[in-house]
Short mmCIF file of C-alpha atoms and ligand atoms in Angstrom, two decimals:
data_model
loop_
_atom_site.label_atom_id
_atom_site.label_comp_id
_atom_site.label_asym_id
_atom_site.label_seq_id
_atom_site.Cartn_x
_atom_site.Cartn_y
_atom_site.Cartn_z
CA MET A 1393 -16.93 -83.87 67.81
CA ASP A 1394 -17.57 -84.72 64.19
CA ASP A 1395 -16.72 -88.01 62.53
CA ARG A 1396 -16.75 -86.67 59.00
CA ARG A 1397 -13.52 -87.35 57.20
CA LEU A 1398 -12.52 -84.42 55.09
CA ASP A 1399 -9.72 -84.15 52.65
CA ARG A 1400 -6.76 -82.53 54.45
CA ASP A 1401 -6.17 -79.97 51.73
CA ALA A 1402 -9.84 -79.01 51.81
CA ILE A 1403 -9.65 -78.51 55.58
CA LYS A 1404 -6.58 -76.37 55.22
CA ARG A 1405 -8.34 -74.27 52.59
CA VAL A 1406 -11.37 -73.80 54.85
CA ASN A 1407 -9.20 -72.77 57.78
CA ARG A 1408 -6.97 -70.51 55.72
CA ASN A 1409 -9.91 -68.68 54.19
CA LEU A 1410 -11.54 -68.45 57.59
CA VAL A 1411 -8.46 -66.73 59.03
CA LEU A 1412 -8.09 -64.49 55.97
CA ASN A 1413 -11.77 -63.58 56.12
CA LEU A 1414 -11.62 -62.77 59.85
CA VAL A 1415 -8.61 -60.50 59.31
CA LYS A 1416 -10.38 -58.85 56.37
CA SER A 1417 -13.73 -58.24 58.04
CA ASP A 1418 -12.80 -57.78 61.71
CA GLY A 1419 -9.11 -56.81 61.55
CA PRO A 1420 -6.76 -55.65 62.82
CA LEU A 1421 -6.72 -58.71 65.08
CA SER A 1422 -4.15 -60.39 67.27
CA ARG A 1423 -3.43 -64.08 66.78
CA ARG A 1424 -5.19 -64.70 70.09
CA ASP A 1425 -8.31 -62.87 68.75
CA ILE A 1426 -8.23 -65.15 65.71
CA VAL A 1427 -7.96 -68.25 67.89
CA ARG A 1428 -10.96 -67.11 69.94
CA ARG A 1429 -13.13 -66.20 66.95
CA SER A 1430 -12.25 -69.14 64.72
CA GLY A 1431 -12.23 -71.93 67.26
CA LEU A 1432 -8.90 -73.07 65.76
CA SER A 1433 -5.91 -74.06 67.89
CA ALA A 1434 -3.12 -71.56 68.55
CA ALA A 1435 -0.71 -73.76 66.56
CA THR A 1436 -2.99 -73.84 63.49
CA VAL A 1437 -3.51 -70.09 63.62
CA SER A 1438 0.22 -69.53 63.99
CA ASN A 1439 0.96 -71.69 60.90
CA LEU A 1440 -1.76 -70.17 58.77
CA THR A 1441 -0.91 -66.56 59.64
CA ALA A 1442 2.78 -67.25 58.90
CA GLU A 1443 1.75 -68.55 55.49
CA LEU A 1444 -0.48 -65.54 54.78
CA ILE A 1445 2.29 -63.17 55.86
CA ALA A 1446 4.80 -64.98 53.62
CA GLU A 1447 2.39 -64.51 50.71
CA ASP A 1448 2.13 -60.80 51.60
CA LEU A 1449 -1.66 -61.11 51.96
CA VAL A 1450 -1.48 -60.20 55.64
CA HIS A 1451 0.75 -57.60 57.33
CA GLU A 1452 1.86 -57.34 60.93
CA MET A 1453 1.34 -53.93 62.48
CA GLY A 1454 2.07 -52.16 65.76
CA PRO A 1455 1.02 -53.81 69.03
CA GLY A 1456 -2.54 -53.47 70.30
CA GLU A 1457 -3.79 -52.37 73.71
CA THR A 1458 -3.55 -54.63 76.69
CA THR A 1459 -4.10 -54.15 80.40
CA ARG A 1460 -1.20 -56.34 81.45
CA GLY A 1461 1.65 -58.30 79.90
CA ARG A 1462 3.24 -57.81 76.50
CA PRO A 1463 0.87 -56.15 74.01
CA PRO A 1464 0.04 -58.48 71.10
CA VAL A 1465 1.09 -57.84 67.49
CA LEU A 1466 -1.94 -57.05 65.33
CA LEU A 1467 -2.56 -58.50 61.88
CA ARG A 1468 -4.35 -56.75 59.05
CA LEU A 1469 -5.17 -57.48 55.44
CA ASN A 1470 -2.66 -56.13 52.94
CA ASN A 1471 -5.28 -54.61 50.68
CA ARG A 1472 -2.68 -53.89 48.00
CA ALA A 1473 -1.44 -57.48 47.72
CA GLY A 1474 -3.38 -57.79 44.50
CA PHE A 1475 -6.05 -56.11 42.41
CA VAL A 1476 -9.21 -57.09 40.57
CA VAL A 1477 -11.07 -55.68 37.60
CA GLY A 1478 -14.85 -55.48 37.32
CA VAL A 1479 -16.80 -54.78 34.14
CA LYS A 1480 -20.53 -54.18 33.81
CA VAL A 1481 -21.83 -54.83 30.30
CA MET A 1482 -24.83 -52.65 29.47
CA GLU A 1483 -26.94 -52.37 26.37
CA GLU A 1484 -24.82 -49.63 24.78
CA ARG A 1485 -21.88 -49.15 27.13
CA LEU A 1486 -19.27 -50.78 29.31
CA ALA A 1487 -18.34 -49.59 32.79
CA ALA A 1488 -15.08 -50.80 34.32
CA VAL A 1489 -13.26 -50.42 37.64
CA VAL A 1490 -10.00 -51.58 39.17
CA THR A 1491 -10.19 -52.23 42.91
CA ASP A 1492 -7.86 -53.35 45.66
CA LEU A 1493 -8.63 -56.26 48.00
CA ASP A 1494 -10.87 -54.03 50.14
CA ALA A 1495 -12.96 -53.30 47.02
CA GLU A 1496 -11.75 -49.67 47.04
CA VAL A 1497 -12.06 -48.30 43.52
CA LEU A 1498 -8.71 -47.08 42.11
CA ALA A 1499 -9.88 -46.20 38.61
CA TYR A 1500 -13.16 -46.08 36.71
CA ARG A 1501 -13.98 -45.63 33.05
CA SER A 1502 -16.93 -46.04 30.72
CA ASP A 1503 -16.71 -46.84 26.99
CA PRO A 1504 -19.35 -47.23 24.29
CA LEU A 1505 -20.12 -50.65 22.81
CA PRO A 1506 -20.44 -51.14 19.04
CA THR A 1507 -24.01 -50.55 17.83
CA PRO A 1508 -26.06 -53.76 17.66
CA ARG A 1509 -27.58 -54.84 14.33
CA GLN A 1510 -31.27 -55.43 13.84
CA THR A 1511 -31.82 -59.15 13.18
CA GLU A 1512 -34.91 -61.33 12.88
CA SER A 1513 -34.68 -62.22 16.57
CA GLY A 1514 -34.15 -58.61 17.68
CA ARG A 1515 -31.11 -56.41 18.15
CA SER A 1516 -27.93 -58.46 18.18
CA ILE A 1517 -24.20 -57.99 18.42
CA ASP A 1518 -21.40 -60.43 17.66
CA PRO A 1519 -19.92 -61.74 20.96
CA ALA A 1520 -16.42 -61.35 19.45
CA GLU A 1521 -17.00 -57.59 19.16
CA VAL A 1522 -18.04 -57.40 22.83
CA VAL A 1523 -14.98 -59.45 23.84
CA ALA A 1524 -12.71 -57.05 21.92
CA ALA A 1525 -14.40 -54.01 23.49
CA ILE A 1526 -14.14 -55.43 27.04
CA ALA A 1527 -10.47 -56.35 26.54
CA GLU A 1528 -9.64 -52.85 25.33
CA THR A 1529 -11.52 -51.22 28.22
CA VAL A 1530 -9.76 -53.49 30.75
CA GLU A 1531 -6.36 -52.55 29.35
CA HIS A 1532 -7.19 -48.85 29.54
CA VAL A 1533 -8.60 -48.92 33.06
CA LEU A 1534 -5.58 -50.90 34.32
CA SER A 1535 -3.18 -48.35 32.88
CA GLU A 1536 -5.25 -45.51 34.42
CA ALA A 1537 -5.02 -47.26 37.81
CA GLY A 1538 -1.28 -47.80 37.32
CA VAL A 1539 -1.75 -51.53 37.96
CA ASP A 1540 0.34 -54.07 36.08
CA ARG A 1541 -1.54 -56.99 34.58
CA SER A 1542 0.62 -59.44 36.55
CA ALA A 1543 -0.87 -58.05 39.81
CA VAL A 1544 -4.46 -58.73 38.69
CA LEU A 1545 -6.12 -61.66 40.47
CA GLY A 1546 -9.08 -61.82 38.12
CA LEU A 1547 -11.73 -60.11 36.06
CA GLY A 1548 -15.41 -60.16 36.98
CA VAL A 1549 -17.95 -59.46 34.25
CA GLY A 1550 -21.56 -58.68 35.13
CA LEU A 1551 -24.38 -58.55 32.61
CA ALA A 1552 -28.15 -58.74 32.57
CA GLY A 1553 -29.75 -62.07 31.77
CA VAL A 1554 -29.30 -65.68 32.78
CA VAL A 1555 -25.67 -66.56 33.42
CA ASP A 1556 -24.42 -70.01 34.39
CA SER A 1557 -21.66 -69.10 36.83
CA GLN A 1558 -20.45 -72.74 36.92
CA THR A 1559 -19.85 -73.13 33.16
CA ARG A 1560 -19.27 -69.33 32.92
CA ARG A 1561 -21.53 -69.13 29.84
CA VAL A 1562 -24.24 -66.64 29.00
CA VAL A 1563 -27.39 -68.78 28.86
CA PHE A 1564 -29.60 -65.91 27.70
CA SER A 1565 -28.95 -62.21 27.20
CA PRO A 1566 -32.04 -60.11 26.47
CA PHE A 1567 -29.98 -57.07 25.32
CA PHE A 1568 -27.99 -58.87 22.64
CA ALA A 1569 -30.38 -61.75 21.81
CA TRP A 1570 -27.62 -64.21 22.78
CA ARG A 1571 -28.26 -67.81 23.70
CA ASP A 1572 -25.50 -70.02 25.12
CA VAL A 1573 -22.54 -67.75 24.44
CA ASP A 1574 -19.04 -68.29 25.84
CA LEU A 1575 -17.78 -64.85 26.86
CA ALA A 1576 -15.34 -65.86 29.62
CA GLY A 1577 -13.21 -68.27 27.51
CA PRO A 1578 -12.25 -65.80 24.76
CA LEU A 1579 -11.69 -63.05 27.36
CA ARG A 1580 -9.40 -65.28 29.41
CA ARG A 1581 -7.36 -66.18 26.33
CA ARG A 1582 -7.19 -62.57 25.20
CA LEU A 1583 -6.29 -61.00 28.57
CA GLY A 1584 -4.45 -63.87 30.23
CA MET A 1585 -6.37 -63.56 33.49
CA ASP A 1586 -9.04 -65.58 35.27
CA VAL A 1587 -12.54 -64.43 34.24
CA ILE A 1588 -15.71 -64.90 36.27
CA LEU A 1589 -19.08 -64.21 34.66
CA GLU A 1590 -22.10 -63.28 36.76
CA ASN A 1591 -25.59 -61.88 36.35
CA ASP A 1592 -25.35 -58.14 37.13
CA VAL A 1593 -27.87 -58.14 39.99
CA SER A 1594 -26.20 -61.23 41.48
CA ALA A 1595 -22.87 -59.39 41.33
CA LEU A 1596 -24.37 -56.40 43.15
CA THR A 1597 -25.82 -58.75 45.80
CA ILE A 1598 -22.48 -60.50 46.30
CA ALA A 1599 -20.86 -57.04 46.67
CA GLU A 1600 -23.43 -56.11 49.34
CA GLN A 1601 -22.75 -59.40 51.12
CA TRP A 1602 -18.97 -59.03 51.24
CA PHE A 1603 -18.47 -55.29 51.36
CA GLY A 1604 -21.82 -53.56 51.88
CA HIS A 1605 -25.00 -53.32 53.93
CA GLY A 1606 -25.62 -57.07 53.85
CA HIS A 1607 -22.36 -57.90 55.60
CA ASN A 1608 -23.95 -58.68 58.96
CA TYR A 1609 -27.10 -60.34 57.63
CA ASP A 1610 -27.64 -64.05 56.98
CA HIS A 1611 -30.91 -63.23 55.19
CA PHE A 1612 -31.18 -60.23 52.92
CA CYS A 1613 -32.34 -59.23 49.45
CA VAL A 1614 -31.19 -56.72 46.87
CA VAL A 1615 -33.90 -55.29 44.62
CA THR A 1616 -32.79 -53.21 41.64
CA VAL A 1617 -35.00 -50.88 39.68
CA GLY A 1618 -34.06 -49.17 36.44
CA THR A 1619 -34.60 -50.35 32.87
CA GLY A 1620 -35.73 -53.61 34.49
CA VAL A 1621 -36.45 -54.90 37.97
CA GLY A 1622 -34.02 -57.42 39.47
CA LEU A 1623 -33.60 -59.43 42.66
CA GLY A 1624 -30.71 -61.07 44.46
CA VAL A 1625 -31.33 -63.27 47.51
CA VAL A 1626 -28.96 -64.27 50.30
CA ALA A 1627 -30.50 -66.97 52.49
CA ASN A 1628 -28.73 -68.70 55.38
CA GLY A 1629 -25.61 -66.69 54.53
CA GLN A 1630 -25.50 -68.15 51.01
CA PHE A 1631 -26.24 -66.45 47.73
CA TYR A 1632 -29.26 -68.24 46.25
CA ARG A 1633 -28.93 -69.16 42.54
CA GLY A 1634 -31.64 -71.74 41.93
CA ALA A 1635 -31.21 -74.93 39.92
CA GLY A 1636 -29.79 -73.33 36.78
CA GLY A 1637 -28.62 -69.89 37.93
CA GLY A 1638 -31.91 -68.26 36.96
CA ALA A 1639 -33.33 -67.42 40.41
CA GLY A 1640 -34.38 -63.85 41.10
CA GLU A 1641 -36.36 -62.89 37.99
CA LEU A 1642 -38.58 -60.68 40.11
CA GLY A 1643 -39.17 -58.37 37.13
CA HIS A 1644 -40.90 -61.20 35.30
CA THR A 1645 -43.29 -62.27 38.02
CA THR A 1646 -46.87 -61.76 36.83
CA LEU A 1647 -48.81 -59.00 38.58
CA VAL A 1648 -51.54 -58.32 36.05
CA GLU A 1649 -52.70 -61.27 33.99
CA GLY A 1650 -53.27 -60.01 30.46
CA GLY A 1651 -51.42 -56.76 31.26
CA PRO A 1652 -48.88 -55.01 29.01
CA THR A 1653 -46.65 -57.29 26.92
CA CYS A 1654 -43.10 -57.66 28.22
CA ASP A 1655 -39.82 -58.20 26.30
CA CYS A 1656 -39.83 -61.72 27.73
CA GLY A 1657 -42.93 -62.51 25.67
CA LYS A 1658 -45.30 -62.81 28.65
CA THR A 1659 -47.82 -60.25 29.83
CA GLY A 1660 -48.32 -58.20 32.97
CA CYS A 1661 -44.78 -58.66 34.34
CA LEU A 1662 -43.79 -56.46 37.30
CA GLU A 1663 -41.09 -54.92 35.07
CA MET A 1664 -43.79 -53.56 32.73
CA LEU A 1665 -45.45 -51.78 35.67
CA ALA A 1666 -42.66 -50.69 38.01
CA SER A 1667 -39.51 -50.07 35.93
CA ASP A 1668 -38.18 -46.84 34.41
CA ARG A 1669 -39.26 -48.23 31.05
CA ALA A 1670 -42.82 -48.58 32.35
CA VAL A 1671 -42.74 -44.93 33.47
CA ALA A 1672 -41.50 -43.83 30.03
CA ARG A 1673 -44.18 -45.89 28.29
CA GLN A 1674 -46.95 -44.38 30.42
CA ALA A 1675 -45.48 -40.90 29.93
CA SER A 1676 -45.52 -41.26 26.18
CA ARG A 1677 -49.22 -42.26 26.32
CA LEU A 1678 -50.03 -39.22 28.49
CA VAL A 1679 -48.03 -36.91 26.21
CA ALA A 1680 -49.97 -38.24 23.21
CA ASP A 1681 -53.23 -37.61 25.09
CA GLY A 1682 -52.11 -34.05 25.91
CA GLU A 1683 -52.20 -34.72 29.67
CA LEU A 1684 -48.45 -34.29 30.18
CA GLU A 1685 -45.97 -31.90 28.59
CA LEU A 1686 -42.46 -33.26 28.05
CA GLY A 1687 -39.75 -32.74 25.45
CA THR A 1688 -39.28 -36.48 25.09
CA PRO A 1689 -41.09 -39.03 27.24
CA THR A 1690 -38.05 -40.46 29.04
CA MET A 1691 -37.59 -41.37 32.69
CA ALA A 1692 -35.13 -38.47 33.15
CA GLU A 1693 -37.69 -35.98 31.78
CA VAL A 1694 -40.45 -37.39 33.99
CA VAL A 1695 -38.21 -37.00 37.08
CA ALA A 1696 -37.32 -33.44 36.02
CA ALA A 1697 -41.03 -32.59 35.54
CA ALA A 1698 -41.86 -34.10 38.96
CA ARG A 1699 -39.18 -31.87 40.52
CA ARG A 1700 -40.77 -28.84 38.84
CA GLY A 1701 -44.00 -29.76 40.62
CA ASP A 1702 -45.86 -31.44 37.76
CA GLU A 1703 -48.45 -33.58 39.53
CA VAL A 1704 -49.04 -35.87 36.57
CA ALA A 1705 -45.32 -36.72 36.44
CA GLN A 1706 -45.28 -37.20 40.21
CA GLY A 1707 -48.27 -39.53 39.87
CA LEU A 1708 -46.44 -41.64 37.26
CA LEU A 1709 -43.46 -42.13 39.56
CA ALA A 1710 -45.77 -42.94 42.48
CA GLU A 1711 -47.60 -45.52 40.38
CA SER A 1712 -44.33 -47.26 39.50
CA GLY A 1713 -43.39 -47.13 43.19
CA ARG A 1714 -46.69 -48.67 44.19
CA TRP A 1715 -46.12 -51.68 41.91
CA LEU A 1716 -42.57 -51.96 43.21
CA GLY A 1717 -43.96 -52.04 46.77
CA VAL A 1718 -46.32 -54.87 45.83
CA GLY A 1719 -43.43 -56.79 44.27
CA ILE A 1720 -41.22 -56.29 47.34
CA ALA A 1721 -44.05 -57.35 49.68
CA ASN A 1722 -44.21 -60.62 47.69
CA VAL A 1723 -40.44 -61.05 48.06
CA VAL A 1724 -40.61 -60.43 51.82
CA ASN A 1725 -43.54 -62.82 52.18
CA LEU A 1726 -41.49 -65.51 50.43
CA PHE A 1727 -38.06 -65.00 52.03
CA ASN A 1728 -38.53 -63.02 55.27
CA PRO A 1729 -35.26 -61.10 54.80
CA GLY A 1730 -33.91 -58.94 57.63
CA LEU A 1731 -32.83 -56.31 55.12
CA VAL A 1732 -33.89 -55.18 51.66
CA VAL A 1733 -31.33 -53.07 49.79
CA ILE A 1734 -32.84 -51.11 46.91
CA GLY A 1735 -30.48 -50.01 44.16
CA GLY A 1736 -30.23 -49.35 40.45
CA GLU A 1737 -30.43 -46.21 38.35
CA GLY A 1738 -34.18 -45.86 39.12
CA VAL A 1739 -33.25 -44.76 42.65
CA HIS A 1740 -32.89 -41.25 41.20
CA ALA A 1741 -36.70 -40.97 41.16
CA GLY A 1742 -36.35 -40.50 44.93
CA GLU A 1743 -39.29 -40.11 47.27
CA TRP A 1744 -41.79 -39.63 44.45
CA ARG A 1745 -41.30 -43.34 43.89
CA PHE A 1746 -40.29 -44.60 47.33
CA ALA A 1747 -43.01 -43.04 49.50
CA ALA A 1748 -45.59 -44.88 47.38
CA MET A 1749 -43.43 -48.02 47.47
CA ARG A 1750 -43.31 -48.09 51.29
CA LYS A 1751 -47.08 -47.50 51.53
CA ALA A 1752 -47.89 -50.35 49.11
CA PHE A 1753 -45.37 -52.58 50.86
CA GLN A 1754 -47.12 -52.03 54.22
CA GLU A 1755 -50.49 -52.76 52.60
CA HIS A 1756 -49.42 -56.04 51.02
CA VAL A 1757 -46.82 -57.59 53.31
CA PHE A 1758 -47.94 -60.39 55.62
CA ASP A 1759 -48.67 -59.24 59.17
CA GLY A 1760 -45.63 -59.42 61.39
CA LEU A 1761 -43.04 -59.55 58.63
CA ALA A 1762 -42.86 -55.80 57.98
CA ASP A 1763 -41.38 -55.06 61.41
CA GLN A 1764 -38.58 -57.55 60.77
CA THR A 1765 -37.55 -55.90 57.50
CA GLU A 1766 -35.17 -52.96 57.27
CA PHE A 1767 -34.87 -50.95 54.06
CA VAL A 1768 -31.77 -49.25 52.68
CA ILE A 1769 -31.91 -47.23 49.49
CA GLU A 1770 -28.52 -47.28 47.83
CA PRO A 1771 -27.82 -44.90 44.95
CA ALA A 1772 -26.11 -47.06 42.36
CA GLY A 1773 -24.18 -45.55 39.48
CA ASP A 1774 -22.45 -47.52 36.75
CA ASP A 1775 -19.30 -47.59 38.89
CA THR A 1776 -21.23 -49.39 41.67
CA TRP A 1777 -22.35 -52.09 39.22
CA ALA A 1778 -18.80 -52.51 37.91
CA ARG A 1779 -17.51 -52.68 41.49
CA GLY A 1780 -20.11 -55.39 42.09
CA ALA A 1781 -18.57 -57.43 39.27
CA ALA A 1782 -15.11 -56.93 40.83
CA CYS A 1783 -16.46 -58.08 44.21
CA VAL A 1784 -17.49 -61.42 42.69
CA VAL A 1785 -13.79 -62.15 42.16
CA LEU A 1786 -12.95 -60.96 45.70
CA GLY A 1787 -15.83 -63.02 47.10
CA GLU A 1788 -14.38 -66.15 45.46
CA MET A 1789 -11.01 -65.35 46.97
CA PHE A 1790 -12.29 -64.93 50.52
CA LYS A 1791 -15.02 -67.54 50.35
CA SER A 1792 -14.64 -70.60 52.46
CA PRO A 1793 -15.73 -73.81 50.72
CA LEU A 1794 -17.96 -74.30 53.75
CA HIS A 1795 -19.56 -70.96 54.36
CA LYS A 1796 -19.66 -69.31 57.79
CA THR A 1797 -18.18 -72.32 59.46
CA ARG A 1798 -15.89 -72.47 62.45
CA GLY A 1799 -12.48 -73.91 61.80
CA PHE A 1800 -11.66 -77.60 61.60
CA GLU A 1801 -8.84 -79.37 63.39
CA VAL A 1802 -7.41 -82.70 62.27
CA SER A 1803 -5.93 -84.86 64.95
CA ALA A 1804 -2.63 -86.15 63.60
CA SER A 1805 -3.08 -89.73 64.78
CA SER A 1806 -6.58 -90.52 63.56
CA GLY A 1807 -7.00 -88.08 60.70
CA ARG A 1808 -10.41 -87.38 62.19
CA VAL A 1809 -11.94 -83.99 62.00
CA GLN A 1810 -13.08 -81.96 64.93
CA ALA A 1811 -15.42 -79.09 64.24
ZN1 LIG B 2886 -41.43 -60.28 31.49
#
């Protein structure tokens, strides 16, 4: 029994999303299954499912199995009741997908962004140009998917940097040297659809929570490695943002005081030791010293050389993996996640990087925590990042205002809430 008085509409929203979420994640389910799993009354479940069916979000399907009596009608999510678009904004390109409500990708495309100009504060690009490019890409990918704009429930945009998901503004973008830029407003006006803005690693984490490996974990982390090193944290079943949306800057934690200077202006950041950029920087030093032979000192060339058996190249990848392992041990010591998902384009370095990562992790993690941590290495292409951005919109749609709660019943006479 709970004496909290909650707004009736809010309670209905919680219950409705709870039912929708159960059908999505555990369906097909009978109404009786929903009653049992939600803790809601049969009458409430009957009303809510009728409403969801009327809105075409849920479909009835053939009867399920039963040992006696009339077999129950099963309910499942109508994954084609609407569609979402996800766009990942990268330094030089856009990647875009259209997905259904199960986050299945129907169409994918990638388009170049206009070239940034060199300014006093670094490379920069006018936000209006990025808005125009995103809008054009969205229109193209929708027509490739054969989805009409009226069926789109929203657009999710993921980009690197600090994003305030409440105000939907870009607080800081390292790629474009933007500070406090409104990207969502102009996009919404241009495309006529709801736009959600999210940090790219946060979007990937939310995708893992709703549709991926993290689905059954209340505590898990996503670590990305590529040009940078990123972190997303889910704690107590909630995505952790921090006070201003800036949580998870794992790449900018200091590992070597006075170490190499980072783009962020500080020195010795993990990103300068463990990322693909760090590998390329080291490779170019070794090429200059005549210790490594490469056409151009890029991450792709280092990986190719490692595959050919070049031990110096293999050593470079292992070194980056070792630093990554130290960084992940710190994350596990802080958050004790049950699962760490590793993604990002740097996954292509494979075991050259990850064998060293696991070894360093074991050496640096606090005793007892290692056994509680599972690892999954998830190859992430640009389409995965764009799908992550789409999942942010889906996550909003399925999210209950009170996460992972059981249902609430209001007694008609008192208006009191029972949980
Ligand atoms: Zn840094």
